[in-house]
Amino acid sequence: MATTAPESTAALNRIALTIRRRTIETSARARIPHLGSCLSCVELLTTLYWQELRIDPQEPEAPNRDRFVLSKGHGAPVLFQVLAERGFFEIERLAEFGKPGSVFHEHPPKPGYIPGVEAATGSLGHGLPMAIGMAIAQRIQGIDSRCYALLSDGECNEGSIWEAAMLAAGQHVHNLTAIVDYNKWQATDRSQEVMALEPLAAKWEAFGWYAQEIDGHDLAAIGQALAAARTETSKPSVIVAHTIKGKGVSFMEDDNNWHYRTPNPDELAAALAELQEVQL
Amino acid sequence: MKELVQESSDVCLLSGDIGNRMFDRYKEVAPTRFLNCGIAEANMMSMAAGMALSGLRPVVYTITPFTTTRCLEQIRTGVAYHEAPVVIVGTGSGLSYAELGATHHSLEDLAILRSIPNLQVCAPADSLELEAQLRQAITEGQPTYIRIGKKGEPDLLAEHAPLGIGKANLLKQGNKILLLGIGPILSEALQASTLLEQKGIQLAIASMGSIKPLDHQFLHQCVTAGYSHWISLEEHHQTGGLGSALLEWLSEQQINTIEIKRMGIGDHFVHQLGDQNYVRESEGLNASAIANLVQSL
């Protein structure tokens, strides 16, 4: 299995900027919501797809590939941009995004429709257990690969996440890295105020996981945490990544209205102008 | 299961903390392919879907309400939508665990699960039918739910019967009245036929084996054979199960010459408890109730 070519931080930043711009443009054009949730995980996905995952876009179903499951399925709009940019399919396919009859809508469909999509998600609390099943399958089959799942903090409301957490620790599923995109919001409220999430990293630790806490927009920190997780040989790993919902656009950052809102033409222009100002 | 796991390196067994000692022989053969997933059925079902998408053939096993309605979302999205080759086995189905109370009864599972696309829904009458269905489900790799009873139930089908998913079998010849049943409760129908024979009535009895797919060819043969009354029998609510499936089929076929009576549990929970025989009797679902209904037709 081809390993992703290491990318420089500057190159990763450039990719992240492109992904961010395209995600916002698509949200505005196709009226696709969950923009804030997409923008909070751009650096996480960029690092995974350009630096961490052992994947080959030309051979998306290779049995020995690493598997990535977007457990926070409402982040599909940004995942689709990542998969296109990474070469799983032609970027032109995204012109159909949001149109009637397209598979490119608000959540990932089951495998077989969009190359690179490993599981249909969107029903929260569902992707992490599927990723654990994939990791256990790799162990049974003697395949030296790894599984990854990206969760939202709101998703940690679901009981099945904690069922999965206990099972993975009990079975010593160490070829697994979960990442929580901890942007401090869920659909309608602060995640800490809806359910007592804190201390989140300590909770995972108490459930038997190797837990790391990082700035989820710091590319170097993400890369280091993913690498450290790979060295753990007895426990599943979790990276609690502190992020900002709507990251990258001043008037979207930490404003939960952008969970459901999509940009009007003025807002789109303002957002893109801000993103052009980034000095790489 | 021991034979199946020996035959294929893809077969895995996931148990929801049940089957104490029952899987010892299996575990001797394939210890790494047995997982006690604990009392956490939602995670177990999604995990099974993930394993199946990675090329394995997991069989998920626990008590029926917990492997069906408890994790319905995970069955619908993880197993059925993904067409993941998972076999879901529900043990102690219907009123098998009558004494354990309404929490352990499963009288809705057929109705609910047969509405889910891609999912086969089976209720074998005995161990022969179960073995054939389990082997077929694993070999063909289609998402399948198999609802079974409890230990010690009699074999009802002939050894040479054409068994498998979607294959009905005639257990007894008869005239005019045909009972179409599903699951181990067919033993009550066979006892009823003995009572009826003493009164000169020959009741025809068939095991449908699965509710989805339904054996359409067999049903057409039953229509041609001229049975004027059909009785459906299932240890399940009357709503949505085999009886409903038969009514739907007759309606779709525009056949209005056959009268159907549906035997099953009414639209209520059962909380006046006893053993399975007691509750079958109190709910009007035993041999004498069947015989009485046949005589009234």
PDB file of C-alpha atoms in Angstrom, chain B residues 31 33 83 97 130 144 150 168 297:
ATOM      1  CA  PRO B  31     -10.737 -18.473  19.584  1.00  0.00           C
ATOM      2  CA  ARG B  33     -13.133 -15.303  15.872  1.00  0.00           C
ATOM      3  CA  GLU B  83     -25.893  -4.694   2.514  1.00  0.00           C
ATOM      4  CA  TYR B  97     -38.899 -17.008  27.635  1.00  0.00           C
ATOM      5  CA  LEU B 130     -32.215 -23.444  11.059  1.00  0.00           C
ATOM      6  CA  THR B 144     -30.319 -12.042   7.274  1.00  0.00           C
ATOM      7  CA  LYS B 150     -35.080 -22.337  22.737  1.00  0.00           C
ATOM      8  CA  ALA B 168     -41.860 -23.577   2.314  1.00  0.00           C
ATOM      9  CA  LEU B 297     -64.742 -22.914   9.895  1.00  0.00           C
TER      10      LEU B 297
END
